[in-house]
CSV table of C-alpha atoms in Angstrom, one decimal:
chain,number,residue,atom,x,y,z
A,1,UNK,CA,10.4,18.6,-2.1
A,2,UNK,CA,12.3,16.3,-3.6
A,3,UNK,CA,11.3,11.8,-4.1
A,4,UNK,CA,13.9,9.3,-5.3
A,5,UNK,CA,16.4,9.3,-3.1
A,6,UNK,CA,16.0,6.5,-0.7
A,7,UNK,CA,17.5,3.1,-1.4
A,8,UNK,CA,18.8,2.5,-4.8
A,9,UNK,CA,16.6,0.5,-7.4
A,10,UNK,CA,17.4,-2.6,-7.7
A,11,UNK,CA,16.9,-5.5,-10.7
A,12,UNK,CA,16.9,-8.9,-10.1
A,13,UNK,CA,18.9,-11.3,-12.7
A,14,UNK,CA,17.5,-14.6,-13.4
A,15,UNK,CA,17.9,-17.4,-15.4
A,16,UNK,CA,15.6,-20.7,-16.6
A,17,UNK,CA,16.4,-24.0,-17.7
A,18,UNK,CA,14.0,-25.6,-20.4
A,19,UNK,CA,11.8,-28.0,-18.1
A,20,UNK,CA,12.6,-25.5,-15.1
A,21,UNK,CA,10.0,-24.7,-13.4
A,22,UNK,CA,10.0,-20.9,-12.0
A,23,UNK,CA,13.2,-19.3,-12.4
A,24,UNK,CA,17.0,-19.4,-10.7
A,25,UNK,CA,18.0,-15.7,-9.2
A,26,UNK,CA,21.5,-15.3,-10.0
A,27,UNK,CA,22.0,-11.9,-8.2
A,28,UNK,CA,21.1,-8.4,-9.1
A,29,UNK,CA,22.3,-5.5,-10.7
A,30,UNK,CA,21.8,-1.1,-9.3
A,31,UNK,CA,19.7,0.5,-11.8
A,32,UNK,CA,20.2,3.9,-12.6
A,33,UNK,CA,18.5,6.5,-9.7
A,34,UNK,CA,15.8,9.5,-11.1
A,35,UNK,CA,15.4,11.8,-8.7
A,36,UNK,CA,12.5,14.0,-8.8
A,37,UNK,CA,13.1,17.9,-7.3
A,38,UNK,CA,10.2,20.8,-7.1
A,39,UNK,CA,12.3,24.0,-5.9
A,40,UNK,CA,10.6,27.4,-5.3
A,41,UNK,CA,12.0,30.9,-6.3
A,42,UNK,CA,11.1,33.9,-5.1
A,43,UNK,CA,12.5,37.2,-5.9
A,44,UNK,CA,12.1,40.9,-5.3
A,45,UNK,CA,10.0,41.4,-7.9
A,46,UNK,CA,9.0,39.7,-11.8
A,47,UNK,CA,12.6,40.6,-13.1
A,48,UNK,CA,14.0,38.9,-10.7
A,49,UNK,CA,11.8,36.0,-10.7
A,50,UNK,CA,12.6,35.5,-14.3
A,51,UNK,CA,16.6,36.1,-13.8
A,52,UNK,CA,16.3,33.3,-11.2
A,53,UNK,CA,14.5,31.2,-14.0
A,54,UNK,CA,16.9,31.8,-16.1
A,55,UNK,CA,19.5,30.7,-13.9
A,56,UNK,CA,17.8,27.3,-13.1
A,57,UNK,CA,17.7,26.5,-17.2
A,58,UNK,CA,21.0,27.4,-16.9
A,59,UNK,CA,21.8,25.1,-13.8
A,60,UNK,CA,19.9,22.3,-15.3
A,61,UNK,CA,20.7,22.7,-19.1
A,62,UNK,CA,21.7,19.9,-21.1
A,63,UNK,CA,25.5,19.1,-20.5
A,64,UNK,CA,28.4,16.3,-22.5
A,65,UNK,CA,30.5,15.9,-19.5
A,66,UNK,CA,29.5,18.3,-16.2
A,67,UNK,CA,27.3,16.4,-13.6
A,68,UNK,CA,25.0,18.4,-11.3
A,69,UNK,CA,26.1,17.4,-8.1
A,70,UNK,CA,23.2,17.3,-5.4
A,71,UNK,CA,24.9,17.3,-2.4
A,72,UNK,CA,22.4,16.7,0.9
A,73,UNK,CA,24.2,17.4,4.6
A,74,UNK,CA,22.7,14.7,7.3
A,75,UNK,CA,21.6,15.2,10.4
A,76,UNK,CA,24.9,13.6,12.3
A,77,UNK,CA,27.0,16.3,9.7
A,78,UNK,CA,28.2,13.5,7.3
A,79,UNK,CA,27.9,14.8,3.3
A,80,UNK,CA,26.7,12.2,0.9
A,81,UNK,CA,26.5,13.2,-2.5
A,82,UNK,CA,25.0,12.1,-5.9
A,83,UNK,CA,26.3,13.3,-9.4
A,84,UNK,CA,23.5,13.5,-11.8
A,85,UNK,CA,22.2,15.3,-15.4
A,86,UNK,CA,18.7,16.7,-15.8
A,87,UNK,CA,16.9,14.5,-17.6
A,88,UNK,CA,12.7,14.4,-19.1
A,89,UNK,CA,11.3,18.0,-17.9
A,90,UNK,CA,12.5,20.8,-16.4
A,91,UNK,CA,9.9,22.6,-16.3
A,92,UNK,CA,9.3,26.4,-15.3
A,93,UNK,CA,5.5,26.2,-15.9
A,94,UNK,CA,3.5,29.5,-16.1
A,95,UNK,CA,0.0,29.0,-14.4
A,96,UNK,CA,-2.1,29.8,-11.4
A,97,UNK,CA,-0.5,27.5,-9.2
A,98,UNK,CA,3.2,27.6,-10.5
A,99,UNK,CA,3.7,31.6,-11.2
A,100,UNK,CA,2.1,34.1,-8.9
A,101,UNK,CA,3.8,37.6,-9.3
A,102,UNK,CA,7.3,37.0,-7.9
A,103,UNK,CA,7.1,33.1,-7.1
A,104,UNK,CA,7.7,30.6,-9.3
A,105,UNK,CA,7.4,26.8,-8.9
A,106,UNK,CA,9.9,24.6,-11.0
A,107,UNK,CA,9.7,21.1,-11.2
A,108,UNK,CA,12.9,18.7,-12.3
A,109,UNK,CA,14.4,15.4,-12.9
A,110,UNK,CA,17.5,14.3,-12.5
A,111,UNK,CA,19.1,11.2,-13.4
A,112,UNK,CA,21.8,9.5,-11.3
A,113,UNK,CA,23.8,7.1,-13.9
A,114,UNK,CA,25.6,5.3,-10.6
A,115,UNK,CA,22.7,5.4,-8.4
A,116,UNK,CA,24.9,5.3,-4.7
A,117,UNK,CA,25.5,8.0,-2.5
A,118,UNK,CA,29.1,8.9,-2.1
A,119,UNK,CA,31.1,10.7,0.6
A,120,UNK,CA,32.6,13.6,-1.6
A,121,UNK,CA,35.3,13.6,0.9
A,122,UNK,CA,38.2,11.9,-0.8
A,123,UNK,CA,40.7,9.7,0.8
A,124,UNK,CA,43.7,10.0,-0.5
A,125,UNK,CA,46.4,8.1,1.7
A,126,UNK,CA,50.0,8.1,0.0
A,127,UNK,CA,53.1,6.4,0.7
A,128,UNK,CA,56.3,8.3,0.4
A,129,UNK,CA,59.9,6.5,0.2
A,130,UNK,CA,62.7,7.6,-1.3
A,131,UNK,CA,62.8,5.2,-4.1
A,132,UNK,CA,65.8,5.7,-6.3
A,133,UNK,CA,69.1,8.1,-6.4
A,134,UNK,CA,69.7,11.5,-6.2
A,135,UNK,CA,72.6,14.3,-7.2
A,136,UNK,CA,74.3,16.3,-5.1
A,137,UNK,CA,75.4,19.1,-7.4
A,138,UNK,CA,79.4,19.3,-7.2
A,139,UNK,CA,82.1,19.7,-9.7
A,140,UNK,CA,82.1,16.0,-10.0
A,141,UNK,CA,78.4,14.7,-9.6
A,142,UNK,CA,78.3,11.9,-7.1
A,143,UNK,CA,74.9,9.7,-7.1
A,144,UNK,CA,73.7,8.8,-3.5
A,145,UNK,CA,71.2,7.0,-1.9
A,146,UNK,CA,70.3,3.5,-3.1
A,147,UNK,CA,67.1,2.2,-5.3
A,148,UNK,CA,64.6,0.8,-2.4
A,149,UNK,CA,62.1,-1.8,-2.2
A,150,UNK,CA,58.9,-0.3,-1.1
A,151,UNK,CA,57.8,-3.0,1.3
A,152,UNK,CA,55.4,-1.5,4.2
A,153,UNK,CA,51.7,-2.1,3.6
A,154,UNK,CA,49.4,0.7,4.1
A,155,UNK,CA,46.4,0.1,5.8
A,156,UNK,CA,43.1,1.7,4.0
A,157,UNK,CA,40.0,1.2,5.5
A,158,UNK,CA,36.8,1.4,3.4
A,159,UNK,CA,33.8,1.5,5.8
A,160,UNK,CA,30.8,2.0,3.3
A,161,UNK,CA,28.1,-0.5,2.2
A,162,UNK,CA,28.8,-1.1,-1.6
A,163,UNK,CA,31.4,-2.3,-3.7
A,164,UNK,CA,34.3,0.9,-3.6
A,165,UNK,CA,36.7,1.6,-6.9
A,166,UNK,CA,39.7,3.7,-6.0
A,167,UNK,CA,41.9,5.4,-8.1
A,168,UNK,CA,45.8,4.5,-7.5
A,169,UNK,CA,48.4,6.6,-8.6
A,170,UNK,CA,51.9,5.9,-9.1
A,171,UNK,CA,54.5,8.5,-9.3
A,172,UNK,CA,58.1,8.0,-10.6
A,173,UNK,CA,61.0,7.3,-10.5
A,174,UNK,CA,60.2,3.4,-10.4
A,175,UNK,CA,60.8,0.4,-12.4
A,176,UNK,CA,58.7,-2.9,-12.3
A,177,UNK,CA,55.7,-1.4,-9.9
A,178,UNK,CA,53.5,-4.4,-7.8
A,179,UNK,CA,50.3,-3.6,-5.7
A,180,UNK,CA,48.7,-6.1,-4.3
A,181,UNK,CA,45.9,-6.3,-2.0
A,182,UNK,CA,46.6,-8.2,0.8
A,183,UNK,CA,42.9,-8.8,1.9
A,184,UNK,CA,41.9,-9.7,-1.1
A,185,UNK,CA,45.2,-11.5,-2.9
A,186,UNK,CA,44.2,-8.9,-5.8
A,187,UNK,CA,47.4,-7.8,-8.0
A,188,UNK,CA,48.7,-5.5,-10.5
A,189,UNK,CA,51.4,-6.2,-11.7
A,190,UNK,CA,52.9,-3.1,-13.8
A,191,UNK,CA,56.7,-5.7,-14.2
A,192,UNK,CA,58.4,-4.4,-17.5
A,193,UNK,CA,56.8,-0.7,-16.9
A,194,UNK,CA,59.4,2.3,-16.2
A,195,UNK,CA,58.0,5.8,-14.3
A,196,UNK,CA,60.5,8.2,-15.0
């Protein structure tokens, strides 16, 4: 079974005046998601049971930098995933209800830090011009082609329900790079930078 993974917890942020009566709601803010799983293991026999145990302390061990990523298929087919660490219990309790012979019942929480499901299937449109020179190799090396303006925008759609944060990456050579979203009138302006 597994709880905590329905709509994301939400805080409200409000403020008050000094002779305010109540209080003003000045928006809110995703709190981080805990998501509570009981699995069940069953193996051939004891040894196994306990090699499986094993394996979950393993799986859900403390970690710096590796996030468990719980990964749940829909219905329609569409993947939405959540990257988590085990946090509070993981526990692998041995009693009447939790071990009997080769079944074990363990119990875990996991903690979501950005508590929205994600489509782990990246997007990664790219835009390819020739953007400077290059040699032809003879006796005499002759430069052709011509530095180019890239100036054709790309359309990206972003069709899911909370505020998105993509990753852009610019490859050389280029001098004086400008992205701007057009939707938004967003810029960055990388003027004075060189990509060799």
């Amino acid at each position: 079974s597994i709880t905590g993974v329905g709509i994301a917890p939400t805080r409200r942020l409000t403020q008050r005046g000094p002779l305010q009566h109540g209080e003003t709601d000045i928006g809110f803010r995703l709190d981080p998601r805990n998501v509570n799983l009981v699995l069940a293991v069953k193996g051939v026999d004891r040894a196994a049971t306990d090699y499986a145990r094993q394996q979950l302390a393993y799986i859900f061990g403390a970690r710096q930098s590796e996030a468990v990523q719980l990964r749940c298929t829909r219905d329609d087919g569409s993947v939405r995933q959540l990257d988590c660490r085990a946090v509070a219990l993981v526990d692998t309790a041995i009693t009447a209800e939790d071990r009997i012979w080769d079944f074990q019942r363990v119990g875990v929480q996991l903690m979501a830090s950005d508590p929205n499901w994600y489509d782990p299937q990246t997007n990664l449109p790219s835009v390819l011009r020739n953007s400077g020179a290059w040699t032809v190799p003879l006796e005499v090396p002759l430069d052709i082609g011509a530095t180019t303006e890239i100036d054709s925008p790309e359309a990206i759609y972003y069709s899911g329900t909370f505020d998105e944060y993509p990753l852009l990456y610019l490859y050389g050579a280029m001098q004086d790079p400008v992205i701007e979203n057009e939707t938004t009138g967003d810029v960055l302006d990388l003027t004075g930078a060189t990509i060799a």
